Amino acid sequence: TLTLERMDLMDGGGLADATEEVAVELCRLVDGLGVSPERLLVIGLGNSELTPDSIGPKSADGINATLHIREADIACFSALECSAIAVLCPGVSAKSGIDAAKTVSAVCRIIRPDAVIAIDALSARSPSRLGRTIQLSDTGIFPGSGIGNPRGAITKETVGAPVIAIGVPTVIDARRLSGDECDLRGEAMFVSPKEINGIVNAAARIISGGINQAFGIEI
């Protein structure tokens, strides 16, 4: 977990430092998995029309895809000295009718990535983490589980490639705001900070920049 100041309040220098931290941690995770980052699939999970859930799609928008260059002109691609990166935003099943995990699995069978990087919004356990932390793991991701609406898992076992997950807490169960972590009676109601638009935009900039810096090209 990378703990930062609130992301929407960061200046240019702070954003650059956070981007570099993400890049370093991503390289460390890939090295730890023992895989080559030659071919990567970046997944932007979530609903682009719902601000707290749009970190995945917004981050994906900032990724510079390069797989198509490799397939079109191998000499040009070699000169870039980067990974072959494909980007996918599977959307949400309420709109597509297809579970994101199934879409990711199908695409993985086609392009056979060495690793998948999945980006999603998270639910926080503590208000202090909202918009202030970036969480990375190498064990995959379980979309929707944080808000009690679990979908298909995106893991090495389900998609056939190691999955690095990147998440930023953007919502919290209002019942946790009382400070009593054990008192979760009543119906869940998830809320986000009023500055959520700025938080999401800054987080997406940091995450996409980190991926481009670690494996891709910076424009």
JSON list of C-alpha atoms in Angstrom, two decimals:
[
{"chain": "A", "resi": 1, "resn": "THR", "atom": "CA", "xyz": [0.00, 0.00, 0.00]},
{"chain": "A", "resi": 2, "resn": "LEU", "atom": "CA", "xyz": [1.36, 3.39, -1.03]},
{"chain": "A", "resi": 3, "resn": "THR", "atom": "CA", "xyz": [0.17, 6.09, 1.37]},
{"chain": "A", "resi": 4, "resn": "LEU", "atom": "CA", "xyz": [0.05, 9.57, -0.14]},
{"chain": "A", "resi": 5, "resn": "GLU", "atom": "CA", "xyz": [-1.43, 12.93, 0.64]},
{"chain": "A", "resi": 6, "resn": "ARG", "atom": "CA", "xyz": [-4.95, 13.36, -0.71]},
{"chain": "A", "resi": 7, "resn": "MET", "atom": "CA", "xyz": [-4.43, 12.95, -4.43]},
{"chain": "A", "resi": 8, "resn": "ASP", "atom": "CA", "xyz": [-6.58, 15.84, -5.60]},
{"chain": "A", "resi": 9, "resn": "LEU", "atom": "CA", "xyz": [-4.41, 18.23, -3.55]},
{"chain": "A", "resi": 10, "resn": "MET", "atom": "CA", "xyz": [-1.09, 17.10, -5.05]},
{"chain": "A", "resi": 11, "resn": "ASP", "atom": "CA", "xyz": [0.96, 19.52, -7.11]},
{"chain": "A", "resi": 12, "resn": "GLY", "atom": "CA", "xyz": [2.93, 18.53, -10.20]},
{"chain": "A", "resi": 13, "resn": "GLY", "atom": "CA", "xyz": [5.93, 17.39, -8.19]},
{"chain": "A", "resi": 14, "resn": "GLY", "atom": "CA", "xyz": [3.82, 15.25, -5.89]},
{"chain": "A", "resi": 15, "resn": "LEU", "atom": "CA", "xyz": [2.05, 13.60, -8.81]},
{"chain": "A", "resi": 16, "resn": "ALA", "atom": "CA", "xyz": [5.38, 12.87, -10.49]},
{"chain": "A", "resi": 17, "resn": "ASP", "atom": "CA", "xyz": [6.80, 11.31, -7.31]},
{"chain": "A", "resi": 18, "resn": "ALA", "atom": "CA", "xyz": [3.69, 9.16, -6.81]},
{"chain": "A", "resi": 19, "resn": "THR", "atom": "CA", "xyz": [3.82, 8.05, -10.45]},
{"chain": "A", "resi": 20, "resn": "GLU", "atom": "CA", "xyz": [7.43, 6.95, -10.04]},
{"chain": "A", "resi": 21, "resn": "GLU", "atom": "CA", "xyz": [6.55, 5.05, -6.84]},
{"chain": "A", "resi": 22, "resn": "VAL", "atom": "CA", "xyz": [3.83, 3.14, -8.70]},
{"chain": "A", "resi": 23, "resn": "ALA", "atom": "CA", "xyz": [6.26, 2.34, -11.54]},
{"chain": "A", "resi": 24, "resn": "VAL", "atom": "CA", "xyz": [8.88, 1.02, -9.10]},
{"chain": "A", "resi": 25, "resn": "GLU", "atom": "CA", "xyz": [6.35, -1.15, -7.25]},
{"chain": "A", "resi": 26, "resn": "LEU", "atom": "CA", "xyz": [4.96, -2.56, -10.50]},
{"chain": "A", "resi": 27, "resn": "CYS", "atom": "CA", "xyz": [8.43, -3.57, -11.65]},
{"chain": "A", "resi": 28, "resn": "ARG", "atom": "CA", "xyz": [9.06, -5.18, -8.26]},
{"chain": "A", "resi": 29, "resn": "LEU", "atom": "CA", "xyz": [5.82, -7.14, -8.44]},
{"chain": "A", "resi": 30, "resn": "VAL", "atom": "CA", "xyz": [6.52, -8.38, -11.97]},
{"chain": "A", "resi": 31, "resn": "ASP", "atom": "CA", "xyz": [10.04, -9.43, -10.95]},
{"chain": "A", "resi": 32, "resn": "GLY", "atom": "CA", "xyz": [8.59, -11.25, -7.96]},
{"chain": "A", "resi": 33, "resn": "LEU", "atom": "CA", "xyz": [6.23, -13.18, -10.19]},
{"chain": "A", "resi": 34, "resn": "GLY", "atom": "CA", "xyz": [9.14, -14.33, -12.31]},
{"chain": "A", "resi": 35, "resn": "VAL", "atom": "CA", "xyz": [7.46, -13.42, -15.58]},
{"chain": "A", "resi": 36, "resn": "SER", "atom": "CA", "xyz": [8.64, -11.38, -18.54]},
{"chain": "A", "resi": 37, "resn": "PRO", "atom": "CA", "xyz": [6.66, -8.17, -19.12]},
{"chain": "A", "resi": 38, "resn": "GLU", "atom": "CA", "xyz": [7.04, -8.60, -22.88]},
{"chain": "A", "resi": 39, "resn": "ARG", "atom": "CA", "xyz": [3.28, -8.71, -23.48]},
{"chain": "A", "resi": 40, "resn": "LEU", "atom": "CA", "xyz": [0.82, -7.12, -21.03]},
{"chain": "A", "resi": 41, "resn": "LEU", "atom": "CA", "xyz": [-2.94, -6.70, -20.88]},
{"chain": "A", "resi": 42, "resn": "VAL", "atom": "CA", "xyz": [-4.16, -3.70, -18.87]},
{"chain": "A", "resi": 43, "resn": "ILE", "atom": "CA", "xyz": [-7.77, -3.92, -17.68]},
{"chain": "A", "resi": 44, "resn": "GLY", "atom": "CA", "xyz": [-9.79, -0.87, -16.63]},
{"chain": "A", "resi": 45, "resn": "LEU", "atom": "CA", "xyz": [-12.57, -2.26, -14.44]},
{"chain": "A", "resi": 46, "resn": "GLY", "atom": "CA", "xyz": [-15.64, -0.31, -13.40]},
{"chain": "A", "resi": 47, "resn": "ASN", "atom": "CA", "xyz": [-18.34, 1.98, -14.70]},
{"chain": "A", "resi": 48, "resn": "SER", "atom": "CA", "xyz": [-17.06, 5.04, -16.56]},
{"chain": "A", "resi": 49, "resn": "GLU", "atom": "CA", "xyz": [-20.41, 6.80, -16.00]},
{"chain": "A", "resi": 50, "resn": "LEU", "atom": "CA", "xyz": [-20.23, 6.56, -12.19]},
{"chain": "A", "resi": 51, "resn": "THR", "atom": "CA", "xyz": [-17.45, 8.79, -10.87]},
{"chain": "A", "resi": 52, "resn": "PRO", "atom": "CA", "xyz": [-16.37, 6.77, -7.78]},
{"chain": "A", "resi": 53, "resn": "ASP", "atom": "CA", "xyz": [-16.25, 3.63, -9.95]},
{"chain": "A", "resi": 54, "resn": "SER", "atom": "CA", "xyz": [-14.47, 5.18, -12.92]},
{"chain": "A", "resi": 55, "resn": "ILE", "atom": "CA", "xyz": [-10.82, 4.91, -11.87]},
{"chain": "A", "resi": 56, "resn": "GLY", "atom": "CA", "xyz": [-10.31, 1.79, -13.99]},
{"chain": "A", "resi": 57, "resn": "PRO", "atom": "CA", "xyz": [-11.66, 3.21, -17.27]},
{"chain": "A", "resi": 58, "resn": "LYS", "atom": "CA", "xyz": [-10.03, 6.63, -16.69]},
{"chain": "A", "resi": 59, "resn": "SER", "atom": "CA", "xyz": [-6.66, 5.01, -16.02]},
{"chain": "A", "resi": 60, "resn": "ALA", "atom": "CA", "xyz": [-7.04, 2.86, -19.12]},
{"chain": "A", "resi": 61, "resn": "ASP", "atom": "CA", "xyz": [-7.62, 6.00, -21.18]},
{"chain": "A", "resi": 62, "resn": "GLY", "atom": "CA", "xyz": [-4.14, 7.19, -20.20]},
{"chain": "A", "resi": 63, "resn": "ILE", "atom": "CA", "xyz": [-2.32, 3.99, -21.17]},
{"chain": "A", "resi": 64, "resn": "ASN", "atom": "CA", "xyz": [-0.34, 4.13, -24.40]},
{"chain": "A", "resi": 65, "resn": "ALA", "atom": "CA", "xyz": [-1.20, 0.87, -26.17]},
{"chain": "A", "resi": 66, "resn": "THR", "atom": "CA", "xyz": [1.65, -0.65, -28.20]},
{"chain": "A", "resi": 67, "resn": "LEU", "atom": "CA", "xyz": [0.62, -4.22, -29.08]},
{"chain": "A", "resi": 68, "resn": "HIS", "atom": "CA", "xyz": [-0.78, -3.07, -32.42]},
{"chain": "A", "resi": 69, "resn": "ILE", "atom": "CA", "xyz": [2.56, -1.46, -33.29]},
{"chain": "A", "resi": 70, "resn": "ARG", "atom": "CA", "xyz": [4.37, -4.74, -32.65]},
{"chain": "A", "resi": 71, "resn": "GLU", "atom": "CA", "xyz": [1.98, -6.59, -34.92]},
{"chain": "A", "resi": 72, "resn": "ALA", "atom": "CA", "xyz": [2.17, -3.98, -37.69]},
{"chain": "A", "resi": 73, "resn": "ASP", "atom": "CA", "xyz": [5.89, -3.11, -37.72]},
{"chain": "A", "resi": 74, "resn": "ILE", "atom": "CA", "xyz": [8.24, -5.19, -35.58]},
{"chain": "A", "resi": 75, "resn": "ALA", "atom": "CA", "xyz": [11.26, -3.00, -36.43]},
{"chain": "A", "resi": 76, "resn": "CYS", "atom": "CA", "xyz": [9.46, 0.16, -35.29]},
{"chain": "A", "resi": 77, "resn": "PHE", "atom": "CA", "xyz": [8.27, -1.58, -32.15]},
{"chain": "A", "resi": 78, "resn": "SER", "atom": "CA", "xyz": [11.76, -2.83, -31.28]},
{"chain": "A", "resi": 79, "resn": "ALA", "atom": "CA", "xyz": [13.05, 0.72, -31.44]},
{"chain": "A", "resi": 80, "resn": "LEU", "atom": "CA", "xyz": [10.54, 1.76, -28.76]},
{"chain": "A", "resi": 81, "resn": "GLU", "atom": "CA", "xyz": [12.12, -0.63, -26.22]},
{"chain": "A", "resi": 82, "resn": "CYS", "atom": "CA", "xyz": [8.87, -1.22, -24.36]},
{"chain": "A", "resi": 83, "resn": "SER", "atom": "CA", "xyz": [6.36, -3.95, -23.60]},
{"chain": "A", "resi": 84, "resn": "ALA", "atom": "CA", "xyz": [3.63, -4.83, -26.04]},
{"chain": "A", "resi": 85, "resn": "ILE", "atom": "CA", "xyz": [0.62, -3.43, -24.19]},
{"chain": "A", "resi": 86, "resn": "ALA", "atom": "CA", "xyz": [-3.04, -4.04, -24.93]},
{"chain": "A", "resi": 87, "resn": "VAL", "atom": "CA", "xyz": [-5.80, -2.14, -23.10]},
{"chain": "A", "resi": 88, "resn": "LEU", "atom": "CA", "xyz": [-9.34, -3.35, -22.38]},
{"chain": "A", "resi": 89, "resn": "CYS", "atom": "CA", "xyz": [-12.33, -1.82, -20.58]},
{"chain": "A", "resi": 90, "resn": "PRO", "atom": "CA", "xyz": [-14.89, -4.64, -20.23]},
{"chain": "A", "resi": 91, "resn": "GLY", "atom": "CA", "xyz": [-17.54, -2.39, -18.65]},
{"chain": "A", "resi": 92, "resn": "VAL", "atom": "CA", "xyz": [-20.08, -3.65, -16.15]},
{"chain": "A", "resi": 93, "resn": "SER", "atom": "CA", "xyz": [-22.43, -6.58, -16.60]},
{"chain": "A", "resi": 94, "resn": "ALA", "atom": "CA", "xyz": [-25.48, -4.38, -15.98]},
{"chain": "A", "resi": 95, "resn": "LYS", "atom": "CA", "xyz": [-24.74, -2.69, -19.31]},
{"chain": "A", "resi": 96, "resn": "SER", "atom": "CA", "xyz": [-23.02, -5.42, -21.33]},
{"chain": "A", "resi": 97, "resn": "GLY", "atom": "CA", "xyz": [-24.75, -8.50, -19.98]},
{"chain": "A", "resi": 98, "resn": "ILE", "atom": "CA", "xyz": [-21.32, -10.16, -19.71]},
{"chain": "A", "resi": 99, "resn": "ASP", "atom": "CA", "xyz": [-19.31, -10.61, -16.55]},
{"chain": "A", "resi": 100, "resn": "ALA", "atom": "CA", "xyz": [-16.00, -8.73, -16.83]},
{"chain": "A", "resi": 101, "resn": "ALA", "atom": "CA", "xyz": [-14.05, -11.84, -15.80]},
{"chain": "A", "resi": 102, "resn": "LYS", "atom": "CA", "xyz": [-15.41, -13.74, -18.80]},
{"chain": "A", "resi": 103, "resn": "THR", "atom": "CA", "xyz": [-14.46, -10.94, -21.18]},
{"chain": "A", "resi": 104, "resn": "VAL", "atom": "CA", "xyz": [-10.94, -10.75, -19.74]},
{"chain": "A", "resi": 105, "resn": "SER", "atom": "CA", "xyz": [-10.53, -14.51, -19.92]},
{"chain": "A", "resi": 106, "resn": "ALA", "atom": "CA", "xyz": [-11.62, -14.58, -23.56]},
{"chain": "A", "resi": 107, "resn": "VAL", "atom": "CA", "xyz": [-9.21, -11.79, -24.54]},
{"chain": "A", "resi": 108, "resn": "CYS", "atom": "CA", "xyz": [-6.37, -13.50, -22.67]},
{"chain": "A", "resi": 109, "resn": "ARG", "atom": "CA", "xyz": [-6.91, -16.65, -24.72]},
{"chain": "A", "resi": 110, "resn": "ILE", "atom": "CA", "xyz": [-6.48, -14.57, -27.87]},
{"chain": "A", "resi": 111, "resn": "ILE", "atom": "CA", "xyz": [-3.48, -12.38, -27.05]},
{"chain": "A", "resi": 112, "resn": "ARG", "atom": "CA", "xyz": [-1.79, -14.62, -24.42]},
{"chain": "A", "resi": 113, "resn": "PRO", "atom": "CA", "xyz": [-0.31, -11.91, -22.17]},
{"chain": "A", "resi": 114, "resn": "ASP", "atom": "CA", "xyz": [2.60, -12.62, -19.85]},
{"chain": "A", "resi": 115, "resn": "ALA", "atom": "CA", "xyz": [0.70, -10.75, -17.14]},
{"chain": "A", "resi": 116, "resn": "VAL", "atom": "CA", "xyz": [-2.53, -8.83, -16.59]},
{"chain": "A", "resi": 117, "resn": "ILE", "atom": "CA", "xyz": [-2.73, -5.51, -14.75]},
{"chain": "A", "resi": 118, "resn": "ALA", "atom": "CA", "xyz": [-6.26, -4.89, -13.45]},
{"chain": "A", "resi": 119, "resn": "ILE", "atom": "CA", "xyz": [-7.25, -1.44, -12.16]},
{"chain": "A", "resi": 120, "resn": "ASP", "atom": "CA", "xyz": [-10.36, -0.88, -10.05]},
{"chain": "A", "resi": 121, "resn": "ALA", "atom": "CA", "xyz": [-11.95, 1.31, -7.39]},
{"chain": "A", "resi": 122, "resn": "LEU", "atom": "CA", "xyz": [-12.04, -0.10, -3.86]},
{"chain": "A", "resi": 123, "resn": "SER", "atom": "CA", "xyz": [-14.14, 0.25, -0.73]},
{"chain": "A", "resi": 124, "resn": "ALA", "atom": "CA", "xyz": [-12.22, 1.60, 2.26]},
{"chain": "A", "resi": 125, "resn": "ARG", "atom": "CA", "xyz": [-12.40, 0.32, 5.83]},
{"chain": "A", "resi": 126, "resn": "SER", "atom": "CA", "xyz": [-11.14, 3.65, 7.19]},
{"chain": "A", "resi": 127, "resn": "PRO", "atom": "CA", "xyz": [-11.93, 7.23, 6.08]},
{"chain": "A", "resi": 128, "resn": "SER", "atom": "CA", "xyz": [-8.21, 8.00, 6.26]},
{"chain": "A", "resi": 129, "resn": "ARG", "atom": "CA", "xyz": [-7.60, 5.81, 3.22]},
{"chain": "A", "resi": 130, "resn": "LEU", "atom": "CA", "xyz": [-10.10, 7.52, 0.90]},
{"chain": "A", "resi": 131, "resn": "GLY", "atom": "CA", "xyz": [-8.23, 9.14, -1.96]},
{"chain": "A", "resi": 132, "resn": "ARG", "atom": "CA", "xyz": [-4.93, 8.76, -0.10]},
{"chain": "A", "resi": 133, "resn": "THR", "atom": "CA", "xyz": [-3.74, 5.22, -0.84]},
{"chain": "A", "resi": 134, "resn": "ILE", "atom": "CA", "xyz": [-2.92, 3.09, -3.85]},
{"chain": "A", "resi": 135, "resn": "GLN", "atom": "CA", "xyz": [-3.02, -0.63, -3.16]},
{"chain": "A", "resi": 136, "resn": "LEU", "atom": "CA", "xyz": [-1.11, -3.13, -5.30]},
{"chain": "A", "resi": 137, "resn": "SER", "atom": "CA", "xyz": [-1.12, -6.92, -5.10]},
{"chain": "A", "resi": 138, "resn": "ASP", "atom": "CA", "xyz": [-0.07, -9.92, -7.17]},
{"chain": "A", "resi": 139, "resn": "THR", "atom": "CA", "xyz": [-2.93, -12.24, -6.22]},
{"chain": "A", "resi": 140, "resn": "GLY", "atom": "CA", "xyz": [-5.63, -10.99, -8.60]},
{"chain": "A", "resi": 141, "resn": "ILE", "atom": "CA", "xyz": [-8.83, -9.10, -7.94]},
{"chain": "A", "resi": 142, "resn": "PHE", "atom": "CA", "xyz": [-12.44, -9.90, -7.01]},
{"chain": "A", "resi": 143, "resn": "PRO", "atom": "CA", "xyz": [-14.56, -7.11, -8.54]},
{"chain": "A", "resi": 144, "resn": "GLY", "atom": "CA", "xyz": [-17.55, -5.95, -6.49]},
{"chain": "A", "resi": 145, "resn": "SER", "atom": "CA", "xyz": [-16.58, -7.85, -3.35]},
{"chain": "A", "resi": 146, "resn": "GLY", "atom": "CA", "xyz": [-15.90, -4.65, -1.39]},
{"chain": "A", "resi": 147, "resn": "ILE", "atom": "CA", "xyz": [-19.50, -3.49, -1.71]},
{"chain": "A", "resi": 148, "resn": "GLY", "atom": "CA", "xyz": [-21.11, -6.89, -1.28]},
{"chain": "A", "resi": 149, "resn": "ASN", "atom": "CA", "xyz": [-21.79, -7.36, -4.99]},
{"chain": "A", "resi": 150, "resn": "PRO", "atom": "CA", "xyz": [-19.17, -9.95, -6.00]},
{"chain": "A", "resi": 151, "resn": "ARG", "atom": "CA", "xyz": [-18.54, -10.87, -9.61]},
{"chain": "A", "resi": 152, "resn": "GLY", "atom": "CA", "xyz": [-16.26, -13.40, -11.26]},
{"chain": "A", "resi": 153, "resn": "ALA", "atom": "CA", "xyz": [-12.70, -13.42, -9.94]},
{"chain": "A", "resi": 154, "resn": "ILE", "atom": "CA", "xyz": [-9.87, -12.23, -12.18]},
{"chain": "A", "resi": 155, "resn": "THR", "atom": "CA", "xyz": [-6.90, -14.35, -11.11]},
{"chain": "A", "resi": 156, "resn": "LYS", "atom": "CA", "xyz": [-4.19, -16.49, -12.65]},
{"chain": "A", "resi": 157, "resn": "GLU", "atom": "CA", "xyz": [-6.49, -19.49, -12.29]},
{"chain": "A", "resi": 158, "resn": "THR", "atom": "CA", "xyz": [-9.37, -17.86, -14.19]},
{"chain": "A", "resi": 159, "resn": "VAL", "atom": "CA", "xyz": [-7.53, -15.97, -16.96]},
{"chain": "A", "resi": 160, "resn": "GLY", "atom": "CA", "xyz": [-4.39, -18.07, -17.41]},
{"chain": "A", "resi": 161, "resn": "ALA", "atom": "CA", "xyz": [-1.86, -15.32, -16.58]},
{"chain": "A", "resi": 162, "resn": "PRO", "atom": "CA", "xyz": [-0.61, -13.71, -13.36]},
{"chain": "A", "resi": 163, "resn": "VAL", "atom": "CA", "xyz": [-2.80, -10.77, -12.33]},
{"chain": "A", "resi": 164, "resn": "ILE", "atom": "CA", "xyz": [-1.46, -7.62, -10.69]},
{"chain": "A", "resi": 165, "resn": "ALA", "atom": "CA", "xyz": [-4.25, -5.58, -9.13]},
{"chain": "A", "resi": 166, "resn": "ILE", "atom": "CA", "xyz": [-4.13, -1.82, -8.58]},
{"chain": "A", "resi": 167, "resn": "GLY", "atom": "CA", "xyz": [-6.86, -0.20, -6.53]},
{"chain": "A", "resi": 168, "resn": "VAL", "atom": "CA", "xyz": [-7.74, 3.12, -4.96]},
{"chain": "A", "resi": 169, "resn": "PRO", "atom": "CA", "xyz": [-10.36, 3.40, -2.17]},
{"chain": "A", "resi": 170, "resn": "THR", "atom": "CA", "xyz": [-13.07, 5.79, -3.37]},
{"chain": "A", "resi": 171, "resn": "VAL", "atom": "CA", "xyz": [-16.08, 4.80, -1.24]},
{"chain": "A", "resi": 172, "resn": "ILE", "atom": "CA", "xyz": [-16.77, 3.73, 2.32]},
{"chain": "A", "resi": 173, "resn": "ASP", "atom": "CA", "xyz": [-19.71, 2.12, 4.04]},
{"chain": "A", "resi": 174, "resn": "ALA", "atom": "CA", "xyz": [-21.40, 4.98, 5.94]},
{"chain": "A", "resi": 175, "resn": "ARG", "atom": "CA", "xyz": [-21.80, 2.69, 8.95]},
{"chain": "A", "resi": 176, "resn": "ARG", "atom": "CA", "xyz": [-18.01, 2.83, 9.44]},
{"chain": "A", "resi": 177, "resn": "LEU", "atom": "CA", "xyz": [-17.99, 6.61, 9.78]},
{"chain": "A", "resi": 178, "resn": "SER", "atom": "CA", "xyz": [-19.25, 6.35, 13.36]},
{"chain": "A", "resi": 179, "resn": "GLY", "atom": "CA", "xyz": [-15.82, 5.10, 14.36]},
{"chain": "A", "resi": 180, "resn": "ASP", "atom": "CA", "xyz": [-17.21, 1.83, 15.72]},
{"chain": "A", "resi": 181, "resn": "GLU", "atom": "CA", "xyz": [-15.70, -0.76, 13.38]},
{"chain": "A", "resi": 182, "resn": "CYS", "atom": "CA", "xyz": [-17.78, -3.53, 14.90]},
{"chain": "A", "resi": 183, "resn": "ASP", "atom": "CA", "xyz": [-21.15, -1.83, 14.58]},
{"chain": "A", "resi": 184, "resn": "LEU", "atom": "CA", "xyz": [-22.27, -2.75, 11.08]},
{"chain": "A", "resi": 185, "resn": "ARG", "atom": "CA", "xyz": [-25.95, -3.14, 11.81]},
{"chain": "A", "resi": 186, "resn": "GLY", "atom": "CA", "xyz": [-28.52, -1.82, 9.40]},
{"chain": "A", "resi": 187, "resn": "GLU", "atom": "CA", "xyz": [-28.38, -1.48, 5.63]},
{"chain": "A", "resi": 188, "resn": "ALA", "atom": "CA", "xyz": [-25.11, -0.65, 3.90]},
{"chain": "A", "resi": 189, "resn": "MET", "atom": "CA", "xyz": [-24.90, 2.75, 2.22]},
{"chain": "A", "resi": 190, "resn": "PHE", "atom": "CA", "xyz": [-21.70, 3.60, 0.39]},
{"chain": "A", "resi": 191, "resn": "VAL", "atom": "CA", "xyz": [-20.57, 7.22, 0.23]},
{"chain": "A", "resi": 192, "resn": "SER", "atom": "CA", "xyz": [-17.63, 9.05, -1.33]},
{"chain": "A", "resi": 193, "resn": "PRO", "atom": "CA", "xyz": [-15.87, 12.37, -0.58]},
{"chain": "A", "resi": 194, "resn": "LYS", "atom": "CA", "xyz": [-17.25, 15.51, -2.18]},
{"chain": "A", "resi": 195, "resn": "GLU", "atom": "CA", "xyz": [-13.85, 15.92, -3.89]},
{"chain": "A", "resi": 196, "resn": "ILE", "atom": "CA", "xyz": [-14.21, 12.54, -5.61]},
{"chain": "A", "resi": 197, "resn": "ASN", "atom": "CA", "xyz": [-13.96, 13.92, -9.15]},
{"chain": "A", "resi": 198, "resn": "GLY", "atom": "CA", "xyz": [-10.54, 15.45, -8.48]},
{"chain": "A", "resi": 199, "resn": "ILE", "atom": "CA", "xyz": [-9.40, 12.35, -6.59]},
{"chain": "A", "resi": 200, "resn": "VAL", "atom": "CA", "xyz": [-10.34, 10.03, -9.44]},
{"chain": "A", "resi": 201, "resn": "ASN", "atom": "CA", "xyz": [-8.68, 12.20, -12.08]},
{"chain": "A", "resi": 202, "resn": "ALA", "atom": "CA", "xyz": [-5.46, 12.45, -10.09]},
{"chain": "A", "resi": 203, "resn": "ALA", "atom": "CA", "xyz": [-5.42, 8.74, -9.26]},
{"chain": "A", "resi": 204, "resn": "ALA", "atom": "CA", "xyz": [-5.95, 7.81, -12.91]},
{"chain": "A", "resi": 205, "resn": "ARG", "atom": "CA", "xyz": [-3.10, 10.09, -13.92]},
{"chain": "A", "resi": 206, "resn": "ILE", "atom": "CA", "xyz": [-0.77, 8.49, -11.37]},
{"chain": "A", "resi": 207, "resn": "ILE", "atom": "CA", "xyz": [-1.69, 4.91, -12.24]},
{"chain": "A", "resi": 208, "resn": "SER", "atom": "CA", "xyz": [-1.60, 5.28, -16.02]},
{"chain": "A", "resi": 209, "resn": "GLY", "atom": "CA", "xyz": [1.64, 7.25, -15.75]},
{"chain": "A", "resi": 210, "resn": "GLY", "atom": "CA", "xyz": [3.18, 4.55, -13.58]},
{"chain": "A", "resi": 211, "resn": "ILE", "atom": "CA", "xyz": [2.29, 1.80, -16.04]},
{"chain": "A", "resi": 212, "resn": "ASN", "atom": "CA", "xyz": [3.58, 3.80, -19.00]},
{"chain": "A", "resi": 213, "resn": "GLN", "atom": "CA", "xyz": [6.79, 4.61, -17.12]},
{"chain": "A", "resi": 214, "resn": "ALA", "atom": "CA", "xyz": [7.40, 1.02, -16.03]},
{"chain": "A", "resi": 215, "resn": "PHE", "atom": "CA", "xyz": [6.52, -0.85, -19.20]},
{"chain": "A", "resi": 216, "resn": "GLY", "atom": "CA", "xyz": [5.35, 1.41, -21.99]},
{"chain": "A", "resi": 217, "resn": "ILE", "atom": "CA", "xyz": [6.09, 4.70, -23.65]},
{"chain": "A", "resi": 218, "resn": "GLU", "atom": "CA", "xyz": [5.55, 8.19, -22.26]},
{"chain": "A", "resi": 219, "resn": "ILE", "atom": "CA", "xyz": [4.13, 10.79, -24.60]}
]
